Short mmCIF file of C-alpha atoms and ligand atoms in Angstrom, two decimals:
data_model
loop_
_atom_site.label_atom_id
_atom_site.label_comp_id
_atom_site.label_asym_id
_atom_site.label_seq_id
_atom_site.Cartn_x
_atom_site.Cartn_y
_atom_site.Cartn_z
CA ALA A 372 21.28 -19.60 27.71
CA ALA A 373 22.22 -21.59 24.76
CA SER A 374 25.18 -19.30 23.90
CA ASP A 375 26.35 -20.34 27.54
CA VAL A 376 26.44 -23.95 26.49
CA TYR A 377 28.52 -23.43 23.53
CA LYS A 378 31.07 -20.99 25.85
CA ARG A 379 31.30 -23.72 28.27
CA GLN A 380 32.08 -26.42 25.66
CA ASP A 381 34.45 -23.86 24.38
CA ILE A 382 36.50 -23.42 27.86
CA ASP A 383 36.54 -27.02 28.03
CA LYS A 384 39.15 -27.23 25.31
CA ALA A 385 41.97 -25.82 27.36
CA GLY A 386 43.15 -29.17 28.45
CA TRP A 387 42.13 -28.87 32.18
CA SER A 388 43.35 -31.73 34.50
CA PHE A 389 41.47 -31.10 37.70
CA ASP A 390 42.06 -33.16 40.60
CA ASN A 391 40.56 -31.12 43.82
CA THR A 392 42.01 -32.73 46.74
CA TYR A 393 41.65 -29.56 49.27
CA ALA A 394 37.95 -29.46 48.59
CA LYS A 395 37.73 -32.80 49.86
CA LEU A 396 38.83 -31.72 53.57
CA PRO A 397 36.61 -31.56 56.35
CA ASN A 398 34.12 -28.77 56.37
CA ASP A 399 36.07 -26.79 59.07
CA PHE A 400 38.65 -26.05 56.32
CA LEU A 401 36.48 -24.69 53.73
CA VAL A 402 33.11 -23.70 52.25
CA LYS A 403 31.73 -24.54 48.81
CA GLN A 404 31.57 -21.13 47.21
CA ALA A 405 31.12 -20.23 43.38
CA PRO A 406 32.34 -16.83 42.18
CA ILE A 407 29.51 -14.47 42.08
CA PRO A 408 28.79 -13.82 38.21
CA VAL A 409 29.81 -10.18 36.86
CA LYS A 410 28.00 -8.34 34.42
CA SER A 411 30.18 -7.87 31.07
CA PRO A 412 33.71 -9.44 31.69
CA GLU A 413 36.61 -8.46 29.22
CA LEU A 414 39.71 -10.26 29.20
CA ILE A 415 42.59 -7.56 29.52
CA ILE A 416 45.67 -10.01 29.74
CA LEU A 417 46.37 -13.53 29.46
CA ASN A 418 49.48 -14.96 30.19
CA LYS A 419 50.59 -17.26 27.13
CA SER A 420 53.83 -18.49 28.67
CA LEU A 421 52.56 -19.44 31.84
CA SER A 422 49.74 -21.19 30.14
CA LYS A 423 52.33 -23.25 28.06
CA ASN A 424 53.95 -24.36 31.36
CA LEU A 425 50.39 -25.53 32.81
CA ASN A 426 50.00 -27.47 29.76
CA LEU A 427 46.77 -25.34 29.11
CA ASP A 428 45.83 -24.16 25.49
CA PHE A 429 43.66 -20.99 25.07
CA THR A 430 44.67 -20.17 21.49
CA ASN A 431 41.55 -21.80 19.98
CA ILE A 432 39.04 -20.35 22.23
CA LYS A 433 37.05 -17.11 21.56
CA GLU A 434 37.89 -14.00 23.40
CA GLU A 435 34.39 -13.81 24.89
CA SER A 436 34.61 -17.43 26.14
CA LEU A 437 37.87 -16.34 27.82
CA SER A 438 36.49 -13.28 29.48
CA GLN A 439 33.40 -15.74 30.81
CA LEU A 440 36.48 -18.27 32.07
CA PHE A 441 38.43 -15.98 33.73
CA SER A 442 35.64 -13.94 35.49
CA GLY A 443 34.49 -17.29 36.94
CA ASN A 444 31.15 -16.61 35.06
CA LEU A 445 31.37 -20.23 33.59
CA LEU A 446 33.59 -22.88 35.23
CA PRO A 447 35.45 -25.59 33.43
CA ALA A 448 33.89 -29.18 33.73
CA GLY A 449 36.00 -30.51 36.72
CA SER A 450 36.39 -27.39 38.66
CA ASN A 451 35.07 -27.42 42.26
CA SER A 452 35.01 -23.84 43.44
CA ILE A 453 35.72 -23.08 47.24
CA ALA A 454 36.75 -20.46 49.69
CA GLN A 455 39.18 -21.44 51.91
CA ALA A 456 39.14 -20.60 55.85
CA TYR A 457 42.38 -19.35 57.43
CA ALA A 458 43.45 -17.02 60.17
CA GLY A 459 46.07 -14.55 60.45
CA HIS A 460 48.23 -12.23 62.66
CA GLN A 461 47.70 -9.01 61.06
CA PHE A 462 50.45 -6.41 62.37
CA GLY A 463 50.56 -8.83 65.36
CA HIS A 464 46.65 -9.05 66.26
CA PHE A 465 45.15 -12.20 65.76
CA THR A 466 41.92 -12.60 63.47
CA MET A 467 39.96 -15.48 62.15
CA LEU A 468 39.98 -14.69 58.21
CA GLY A 469 39.67 -16.99 55.00
CA ASP A 470 39.18 -16.09 51.31
CA GLY A 471 37.07 -12.87 51.63
CA ARG A 472 37.25 -12.02 48.04
CA ALA A 473 38.86 -15.07 46.48
CA VAL A 474 37.73 -18.63 45.53
CA LEU A 475 39.97 -21.54 44.74
CA MET A 476 38.43 -22.85 41.16
CA GLY A 477 40.40 -25.96 41.51
CA GLU A 478 43.96 -27.87 41.58
CA HIS A 479 45.03 -28.39 37.88
CA VAL A 480 47.85 -31.08 37.28
CA SER A 481 50.11 -30.23 34.71
CA LYS A 482 51.70 -33.23 32.69
CA ASN A 483 54.79 -33.33 34.86
CA GLY A 484 52.48 -34.23 37.61
CA ASP A 485 52.78 -30.59 39.26
CA ARG A 486 49.79 -29.74 41.11
CA HIS A 487 48.64 -25.78 40.76
CA ASP A 488 46.10 -24.19 42.54
CA ILE A 489 43.85 -21.87 40.56
CA GLN A 490 42.41 -19.07 42.39
CA PHE A 491 40.23 -16.02 41.33
CA LYS A 492 40.98 -13.19 43.17
CA GLY A 493 37.99 -10.42 43.24
CA SER A 494 35.36 -12.84 42.72
CA GLY A 495 32.77 -11.60 45.05
CA LYS A 496 31.54 -12.20 48.66
CA THR A 497 32.14 -15.18 50.66
CA PRO A 498 31.17 -16.31 54.13
CA PHE A 499 34.63 -14.83 55.11
CA SER A 500 33.93 -11.46 53.50
CA ARG A 501 33.38 -9.86 56.75
CA SER A 502 32.39 -5.91 55.91
CA GLY A 503 34.31 -6.37 52.59
CA ASP A 504 32.61 -6.35 49.07
CA GLY A 505 34.44 -9.02 47.79
CA ARG A 506 35.93 -7.22 44.85
CA ALA A 507 38.90 -5.93 43.35
CA ALA A 508 39.97 -3.24 41.45
CA LEU A 509 41.82 -3.04 37.96
CA GLY A 510 44.98 -1.27 39.24
CA PRO A 511 46.02 -3.67 42.11
CA MET A 512 45.19 -6.81 39.97
CA LEU A 513 47.44 -5.54 37.31
CA ARG A 514 49.99 -4.43 39.74
CA GLU A 515 50.00 -8.34 41.28
CA TYR A 516 50.32 -9.39 37.65
CA ILE A 517 53.32 -7.15 36.84
CA ILE A 518 55.26 -7.52 40.05
CA SER A 519 54.30 -11.40 40.44
CA GLU A 520 55.58 -12.00 36.86
CA ALA A 521 58.64 -9.78 37.37
CA MET A 522 59.56 -11.81 40.63
CA HIS A 523 59.18 -15.22 38.79
CA GLU A 524 61.41 -13.58 36.05
CA LEU A 525 63.85 -12.64 38.78
CA GLY A 526 64.15 -16.19 39.92
CA VAL A 527 62.26 -15.80 43.34
CA PRO A 528 59.20 -18.25 44.26
CA THR A 529 56.30 -16.67 43.82
CA THR A 530 52.58 -17.31 42.96
CA ARG A 531 51.97 -16.14 39.20
CA SER A 532 49.36 -14.57 37.40
CA LEU A 533 47.48 -16.48 34.53
CA ALA A 534 44.88 -13.70 33.28
CA VAL A 535 42.96 -10.34 34.56
CA VAL A 536 39.76 -9.62 33.33
CA LYS A 537 37.89 -6.34 33.92
CA THR A 538 34.31 -7.06 35.44
CA GLY A 539 32.23 -4.22 33.57
CA GLU A 540 31.15 -3.15 37.24
CA ASN A 541 32.78 -0.42 39.32
CA VAL A 542 33.96 -1.10 42.99
CA ILE A 543 33.74 1.57 45.46
CA ARG A 544 36.96 2.57 47.17
CA GLU A 545 37.78 6.37 47.82
CA THR A 546 36.32 6.57 44.36
CA HIS A 547 34.84 4.35 41.88
CA LEU A 548 37.34 2.32 40.26
CA PRO A 549 36.84 -0.26 37.30
CA GLY A 550 36.48 -3.81 39.04
CA ALA A 551 38.98 -6.86 37.98
CA ILE A 552 39.38 -10.37 38.63
CA LEU A 553 42.89 -11.71 38.87
CA THR A 554 43.67 -15.81 38.03
CA ARG A 555 46.46 -16.50 40.60
CA ILE A 556 48.43 -19.68 40.18
CA ALA A 557 50.08 -21.09 43.28
CA ALA A 558 51.81 -24.26 44.62
CA SER A 559 48.90 -24.06 47.21
CA HIS A 560 47.44 -21.31 49.12
CA ILE A 561 48.13 -22.80 52.43
CA ARG A 562 49.32 -20.49 54.81
CA VAL A 563 50.76 -20.07 58.31
CA GLY A 564 47.34 -18.76 58.77
CA THR A 565 45.77 -22.06 57.69
CA PHE A 566 47.37 -23.81 60.59
CA GLN A 567 46.64 -21.05 63.04
CA TYR A 568 42.88 -21.26 61.95
CA ILE A 569 42.99 -25.01 62.50
CA ALA A 570 44.86 -24.57 65.57
CA ALA A 571 42.24 -22.05 67.13
CA THR A 572 39.41 -24.40 66.36
CA GLN A 573 40.94 -27.13 68.67
CA LYS A 574 40.17 -30.01 66.89
CA GLU A 575 43.41 -32.07 67.28
CA GLN A 576 42.10 -34.76 64.64
CA ASN A 577 41.78 -31.68 61.97
CA LEU A 578 45.22 -30.56 63.03
CA LYS A 579 46.60 -33.91 62.00
CA VAL A 580 44.50 -34.11 58.74
CA LEU A 581 45.89 -30.47 57.82
CA PHE A 582 49.57 -31.67 58.73
CA ASP A 583 49.32 -34.96 56.78
CA TYR A 584 48.06 -32.92 53.70
CA VAL A 585 50.73 -30.60 53.84
CA ILE A 586 53.58 -33.17 53.92
CA ASN A 587 51.67 -35.38 51.33
CA ARG A 588 51.32 -32.43 48.98
CA HIS A 589 54.51 -30.34 49.43
CA TYR A 590 57.05 -32.24 51.44
CA PRO A 591 56.51 -36.13 50.78
CA ASN A 592 60.27 -36.54 51.76
CA ILE A 593 59.42 -35.76 55.54
CA LYS A 594 57.15 -39.08 55.62
CA ASN A 595 60.12 -41.03 56.87
CA SER A 596 61.31 -38.58 59.22
CA LYS A 597 61.41 -39.67 62.98
CA ASN A 598 60.01 -36.36 64.08
CA GLN A 599 57.72 -35.09 61.18
CA ALA A 600 56.53 -32.13 62.97
CA LEU A 601 60.16 -30.90 63.77
CA ASP A 602 61.30 -31.58 60.22
CA LEU A 603 58.33 -29.81 58.84
CA LEU A 604 59.30 -26.64 60.99
CA LYS A 605 62.73 -26.94 59.88
CA THR A 606 61.90 -27.40 56.43
CA ILE A 607 59.50 -24.37 56.15
CA MET A 608 62.02 -22.13 57.90
CA ASN A 609 64.62 -23.16 55.33
CA VAL A 610 62.38 -22.25 52.43
CA GLN A 611 61.17 -18.93 54.28
CA ILE A 612 64.72 -17.97 54.84
CA ASN A 613 65.66 -18.60 51.28
CA LEU A 614 62.87 -16.38 50.27
CA VAL A 615 63.67 -13.43 52.27
CA ILE A 616 67.25 -13.94 51.22
CA ASP A 617 65.96 -13.38 47.74
CA TRP A 618 63.85 -10.57 48.61
CA MET A 619 66.94 -8.78 50.37
CA ARG A 620 69.01 -9.64 47.30
CA ILE A 621 66.68 -7.65 44.67
CA GLY A 622 65.56 -5.23 47.23
CA PHE A 623 61.96 -6.17 47.71
CA ILE A 624 59.69 -5.15 50.41
CA HIS A 625 56.67 -7.37 50.89
CA GLY A 626 55.09 -4.81 52.94
CA VAL A 627 52.42 -7.06 54.65
CA MET A 628 54.07 -10.13 55.93
CA ASN A 629 50.94 -10.90 57.89
CA THR A 630 50.86 -14.75 58.97
CA ASP A 631 48.06 -15.12 56.44
CA ASN A 632 50.57 -13.93 53.59
CA VAL A 633 53.13 -16.53 54.58
CA SER A 634 52.77 -19.47 52.28
CA ILE A 635 53.88 -22.90 53.47
CA CYS A 636 55.59 -23.78 50.41
CA GLY A 637 57.76 -20.80 50.42
CA GLU A 638 56.33 -18.62 47.54
CA THR A 639 55.78 -15.05 47.73
CA ILE A 640 52.07 -14.64 48.06
CA ASP A 641 49.74 -11.65 48.04
CA TYR A 642 51.06 -8.50 46.28
CA GLY A 643 49.36 -5.86 48.03
CA PRO A 644 51.39 -2.77 49.25
CA CYS A 645 54.64 -4.46 48.04
CA ALA A 646 57.50 -2.40 46.40
CA PHE A 647 61.05 -2.28 45.24
CA MET A 648 63.54 0.09 47.05
CA ASP A 649 65.62 2.48 44.98
CA ALA A 650 68.15 4.56 47.21
CA TYR A 651 69.30 1.68 49.69
CA ASN A 652 67.63 2.63 53.22
CA PRO A 653 67.16 -0.64 55.46
CA ASP A 654 64.29 1.43 57.08
CA THR A 655 62.26 1.54 53.92
CA VAL A 656 58.51 1.31 54.05
CA PHE A 657 56.21 1.98 51.31
CA SER A 658 53.04 0.74 52.93
CA SER A 659 50.76 3.88 54.27
CA ILE A 660 49.32 1.60 57.03
CA ASP A 661 52.36 0.27 58.28
CA GLN A 662 53.00 3.16 60.50
CA GLN A 663 55.25 1.24 63.21
CA ALA A 664 57.54 0.32 60.26
CA ARG A 665 56.94 -3.25 61.42
CA TYR A 666 57.39 -4.65 57.81
CA SER A 667 60.32 -2.29 56.89
CA PHE A 668 63.26 -3.79 54.39
CA SER A 669 65.54 -4.55 57.07
CA ASN A 670 62.95 -6.17 59.48
CA GLN A 671 61.76 -8.79 56.92
CA PRO A 672 63.95 -11.85 58.37
CA LYS A 673 63.13 -10.71 62.20
CA ILE A 674 58.99 -11.25 60.99
CA ILE A 675 59.72 -14.24 59.28
CA LYS A 676 61.39 -15.63 62.28
CA TRP A 677 58.33 -14.26 64.48
CA ASN A 678 55.78 -15.93 61.86
CA LEU A 679 57.57 -19.34 62.02
CA ALA A 680 57.46 -19.12 65.79
CA ARG A 681 53.66 -18.77 65.55
CA PHE A 682 53.67 -21.86 62.85
CA ALA A 683 55.69 -24.09 65.53
CA GLU A 684 53.21 -23.14 68.12
CA CYS A 685 50.41 -24.31 65.94
CA ILE A 686 51.90 -27.88 65.78
CA ILE A 687 53.54 -27.78 69.11
CA THR A 688 51.41 -31.19 70.16
CA LEU A 689 52.61 -32.98 67.20
CA ILE A 690 56.59 -32.20 67.97
CA ASP A 691 56.37 -34.17 71.16
CA ASP A 692 53.57 -35.68 73.73
CA ASN A 693 55.48 -34.10 76.54
CA LYS A 694 54.53 -30.40 76.19
CA ASP A 695 57.62 -28.90 78.00
CA LYS A 696 59.75 -31.14 75.98
CA ALA A 697 57.88 -30.09 72.61
CA ILE A 698 58.44 -26.35 73.68
CA GLU A 699 62.39 -27.08 74.39
CA ILE A 700 62.61 -28.83 70.71
CA ALA A 701 60.66 -26.01 68.75
CA THR A 702 62.43 -23.14 70.68
CA GLU A 703 65.59 -24.66 69.58
CA ALA A 704 64.96 -24.97 66.21
CA ILE A 705 63.52 -21.36 65.82
CA ASN A 706 66.60 -19.95 67.74
CA SER A 707 68.67 -21.63 64.98
CA PHE A 708 67.16 -19.02 62.59
CA GLU A 709 69.73 -16.12 63.14
CA LYS A 710 72.58 -18.49 62.34
CA ILE A 711 71.31 -19.95 59.22
CA TYR A 712 69.95 -16.70 57.94
CA GLU A 713 73.29 -14.67 58.61
CA GLU A 714 75.50 -17.40 56.96
CA LYS A 715 72.93 -17.39 53.81
CA TRP A 716 72.80 -13.63 53.71
CA LEU A 717 76.47 -13.33 53.79
CA ASN A 718 76.92 -15.58 50.88
CA MET A 719 74.17 -13.96 48.92
CA MET A 720 75.94 -10.46 49.40
CA ARG A 721 79.18 -12.44 48.39
CA ASP A 722 77.45 -13.31 45.25
CA LYS A 723 76.32 -10.10 44.39
CA LEU A 724 79.95 -8.52 44.89
CA GLY A 725 81.53 -11.72 42.64
CA LEU A 726 83.46 -13.03 45.78
CA PHE A 727 84.37 -16.25 45.76
CA GLY A 728 85.42 -18.32 48.93
CA GLU A 729 85.35 -16.67 52.65
CA ASP A 730 87.42 -14.05 53.69
CA ILE A 731 87.56 -12.66 57.26
CA ASN A 732 86.65 -9.26 56.21
CA ASP A 733 84.01 -9.79 53.99
CA GLN A 734 81.24 -8.74 56.24
CA ILE A 735 82.90 -5.38 56.89
CA LEU A 736 83.66 -5.14 53.19
CA ILE A 737 79.84 -5.67 52.40
CA MET A 738 78.81 -3.46 55.38
CA GLU A 739 80.71 -0.59 54.31
CA LEU A 740 79.31 -0.36 50.92
CA LEU A 741 75.79 -0.64 52.18
CA THR A 742 76.58 2.12 54.74
CA TRP A 743 78.01 4.31 51.97
CA MET A 744 74.58 3.65 49.89
CA HIS A 745 72.46 4.37 53.06
CA LYS A 746 74.58 7.81 53.89
CA ASN A 747 74.67 9.18 50.35
CA LYS A 748 71.20 7.83 49.25
CA VAL A 749 72.31 5.70 46.50
CA ASP A 750 70.39 3.22 44.20
CA TYR A 751 70.66 -0.20 45.36
CA THR A 752 70.18 -1.94 42.13
CA ASN A 753 71.97 0.43 39.95
CA THR A 754 75.10 0.18 42.38
CA PHE A 755 75.68 -3.33 41.42
CA CYS A 756 75.13 -2.60 37.82
CA PHE A 757 77.86 -0.19 38.08
CA LEU A 758 80.35 -2.72 39.53
CA MET A 759 79.41 -4.96 36.76
CA ASN A 760 80.30 -2.29 34.28
CA GLU A 761 76.67 -2.30 33.32
CA LYS A 762 75.52 1.15 31.41
CA PHE A 763 72.95 2.77 32.83
CA TYR A 764 72.89 6.31 32.96
CA ASP A 765 75.33 8.90 34.11
CA ASN A 766 75.52 9.23 38.08
CA GLU A 767 78.40 11.26 39.71
CA ILE A 768 78.26 9.68 42.97
CA TYR A 769 80.52 6.94 41.85
CA LYS A 770 83.19 9.45 41.70
CA ASP A 771 82.76 9.93 45.38
CA ALA A 772 86.27 9.59 47.30
CA ASN A 773 84.79 7.36 49.95
CA PHE A 774 83.21 4.94 47.10
CA LEU A 775 86.76 4.81 45.44
CA ILE A 776 88.46 3.83 48.43
CA TRP A 777 86.06 1.08 49.17
CA LYS A 778 86.31 0.00 45.38
CA GLU A 779 89.90 -0.30 45.70
CA LYS A 780 89.61 -2.73 48.75
CA TRP A 781 86.87 -4.69 46.79
CA GLU A 782 88.99 -5.14 44.10
CA ASP A 783 91.93 -6.27 46.03
CA ARG A 784 89.64 -8.81 47.69
CA LEU A 785 88.41 -9.92 44.13
CA LYS A 786 91.94 -10.99 43.39
CA LEU A 787 91.63 -13.88 46.20
CA ASN A 788 90.72 -17.55 45.28
CA ASN A 789 92.02 -17.27 41.52
CA ASN A 790 89.13 -14.90 40.61
CA SER A 791 88.92 -13.71 37.14
CA GLN A 792 87.05 -11.15 35.55
CA GLU A 793 85.02 -13.57 33.62
CA LYS A 794 84.33 -15.40 36.52
CA TYR A 795 83.13 -12.56 39.07
CA LEU A 796 81.11 -10.80 36.43
CA LYS A 797 79.44 -14.12 35.41
CA LEU A 798 78.74 -14.79 39.22
CA MET A 799 77.35 -11.08 39.70
CA HIS A 800 75.31 -11.05 36.46
CA SER A 801 73.78 -14.25 37.91
CA VAL A 802 72.52 -12.52 41.10
CA ASN A 803 72.37 -8.74 40.39
CA PRO A 804 69.01 -7.60 38.38
CA ILE A 805 69.93 -4.85 35.74
CA ILE A 806 65.93 -4.44 35.74
CA ILE A 807 63.47 -4.32 38.56
CA PRO A 808 59.99 -2.94 38.49
CA ARG A 809 60.73 0.44 39.47
CA ASN A 810 57.67 1.84 41.48
CA HIS A 811 57.22 5.04 38.95
CA LYS A 812 57.18 2.78 35.78
CA VAL A 813 54.48 0.22 37.52
CA GLU A 814 52.35 3.56 38.20
CA GLU A 815 52.92 4.86 34.72
CA ALA A 816 51.61 1.39 33.10
CA LEU A 817 48.72 1.43 35.75
CA THR A 818 47.63 4.62 34.90
CA ALA A 819 47.64 4.11 31.00
CA ALA A 820 45.86 0.87 31.64
CA ASN A 821 43.23 2.20 33.70
CA ASN A 822 42.48 4.89 30.93
CA GLY A 823 42.39 1.91 28.34
CA ASP A 824 45.84 1.96 26.95
CA LEU A 825 47.54 -1.31 27.63
CA GLU A 826 50.54 -0.62 25.67
CA VAL A 827 52.84 1.00 28.37
CA MET A 828 52.12 -2.22 30.81
CA ASN A 829 52.98 -4.55 27.78
CA LYS A 830 56.12 -3.06 27.07
CA LEU A 831 57.08 -2.83 30.87
CA LEU A 832 56.18 -6.65 31.05
CA ALA A 833 58.53 -7.31 28.03
CA VAL A 834 61.31 -5.62 29.44
CA LEU A 835 60.73 -7.12 33.09
CA LYS A 836 61.26 -10.74 31.27
CA LYS A 837 64.83 -10.47 31.05
CA PRO A 838 65.86 -8.86 34.39
CA TYR A 839 69.48 -10.06 34.24
CA GLU A 840 70.28 -9.16 30.62
CA SER A 841 71.69 -6.24 28.87
CA GLN A 842 69.06 -5.04 26.63
CA ASN A 843 68.97 -2.03 24.12
CA SER A 844 67.32 1.14 24.94
CA ILE A 845 66.15 0.35 28.67
CA ILE A 846 67.83 3.48 30.32
CA ASP A 847 64.18 4.86 31.10
CA PHE A 848 63.61 1.59 33.29
CA GLN A 849 66.65 1.65 35.14
CA SER A 850 66.54 5.22 36.45
CA PRO A 851 65.60 5.45 40.14
CA ALA A 852 62.14 7.91 40.65
CA PRO A 853 62.57 11.39 39.72
CA SER A 854 63.21 12.99 43.27
CA SER A 855 59.52 14.25 43.37
CA ASP A 856 58.47 10.37 43.66
CA LYS A 857 60.77 10.02 46.63
CA ALA A 858 57.65 9.88 49.23
CA TYR A 859 56.06 6.84 47.29
CA GLN A 860 53.26 5.10 49.08
CA THR A 861 51.42 1.96 48.40
CA PHE A 862 47.87 1.06 49.76
CA CYS A 863 46.19 -1.79 51.36
CA GLY A 864 42.86 -3.04 51.27
CA THR A 865 43.05 -2.82 47.62
P1 LIG B 118 44.88 -9.20 52.16
O1 LIG B 118 45.06 -7.87 53.11
O2 LIG B 118 44.76 -9.13 50.99
O3 LIG B 118 45.96 -10.14 52.72
O4 LIG B 118 43.44 -9.54 52.82
C1 LIG B 118 43.54 -9.84 54.31
C2 LIG B 118 41.91 -10.21 54.45
O5 LIG B 118 41.08 -9.68 54.15
C3 LIG B 118 41.62 -11.58 53.58
O6 LIG B 118 40.72 -12.51 54.35
C4 LIG B 118 40.98 -11.08 52.33
O7 LIG B 118 39.95 -12.33 51.88
C5 LIG B 118 40.10 -10.19 53.14
N1 LIG B 118 39.91 -9.11 52.10
C6 LIG B 118 40.51 -8.06 51.55
N2 LIG B 118 39.87 -7.32 50.70
C7 LIG B 118 38.77 -7.66 50.75
C8 LIG B 118 37.36 -7.48 50.24
N3 LIG B 118 37.53 -6.25 49.43
N4 LIG B 118 36.55 -7.94 50.42
C9 LIG B 118 36.06 -8.96 51.33
N5 LIG B 118 37.30 -9.10 52.11
C10 LIG B 118 38.54 -8.67 51.66
MG1 LIG B 119 46.10 -12.12 52.19
#
């Protein structure tokens, strides 16, 4: 239609700079797939600060055109929409998957040269949809928006959220729900599962194509390595360890760490049943379908190691021509996981407690605090706030005798290494969030948004922008869920 021509010209004004390299990979990697148009798209939220980072300017584009753009109804010039193939171990079982309800619209290169995948999630059926409808509901897409942006502000590597539109169509879940599409930004959408898919097709030349592509795009410094495959394994292990350490630092539980949800570039990806822990309990699970507690809080490092072993299997032929030798080399690398993880974890916990240097009793000191929190069901985030003298809300639990005994030991330890209050508080404030997206606050925002009121969500997003700063009137965002919410559950297949 004529009006579409104007809208298309409108959306082309944003300053796109597409260079779609993944779309040029062999046919086994992807299918060309346009988003399936939706009836009457309506822009719900647009991330202005992220737009700026991407050097995209939507300010002079009409809202109508933005709704057409972020629903995928009208694509900007230079985009090249595809669905990516991948596989995955889902709760331990291997399945061939692929983008079943998402398409990669293109790769946008910002002025500093950074390359960003722009993906629509909820964009309709693809050849990988299996029995699914290819769609997504408004609640879960806004949930991904809120939590991924919170994670970004918390300093955790993550995919980000550029926009959410309502489609004007219903999706059928347990009930009819308003449909929505999320625009997701990622360094890339290459997963451990992408390697598993290509490995499963047993075309050795494709494996080399993917391997070279990943090194060129994400880890160009490995090009000069003596053993590129081994160094890629070690590098990905390193970024994934750092990622999980960040999750453990802030009490984040991903909830569905299937190999298709593990990004090769070390970003948190796929915000489905994830949630933040309030009372400290290493066994915490929120996801209703995680019956075996496979992805519980304390299992996260073990699972990442398991997922990395699956990755190593995919590239084993590239590690050494001699299969036995390749397995030996890869096994040695994977077995170094615990030592690297434990050392980093210990240092992360030292930072949380404001401890400089190393003391032989540090691990015991840390474990004693965690055990006390666990036994007494004490809030993880707020305990560190209490230790930083941050006002939050009255809680009698910190008068507990066992806690006070522990606190004295901690205060003695603080005195080592010329530590001053100024120094340790600065360190603690850099790693201990005051604000996290509390489950009940997220739910409150989503309920209001579902009823057409976006103010609650916008207020929450504003508070989440400064998670490490003391802000005025935020007590309501700091309190753990009322006890009636204790059995908080999240749902997959959203
Ligand atoms: P996820 O649980 O979001 O990581 O999705 C796992 C797999 O299921 C991916 O291949 C998705 O594309 C696919 N999937 C999830 N929901 C749908 C849906 N509503 N329609 C089609 N495919 C879906
Ligand atoms: Mg996924």
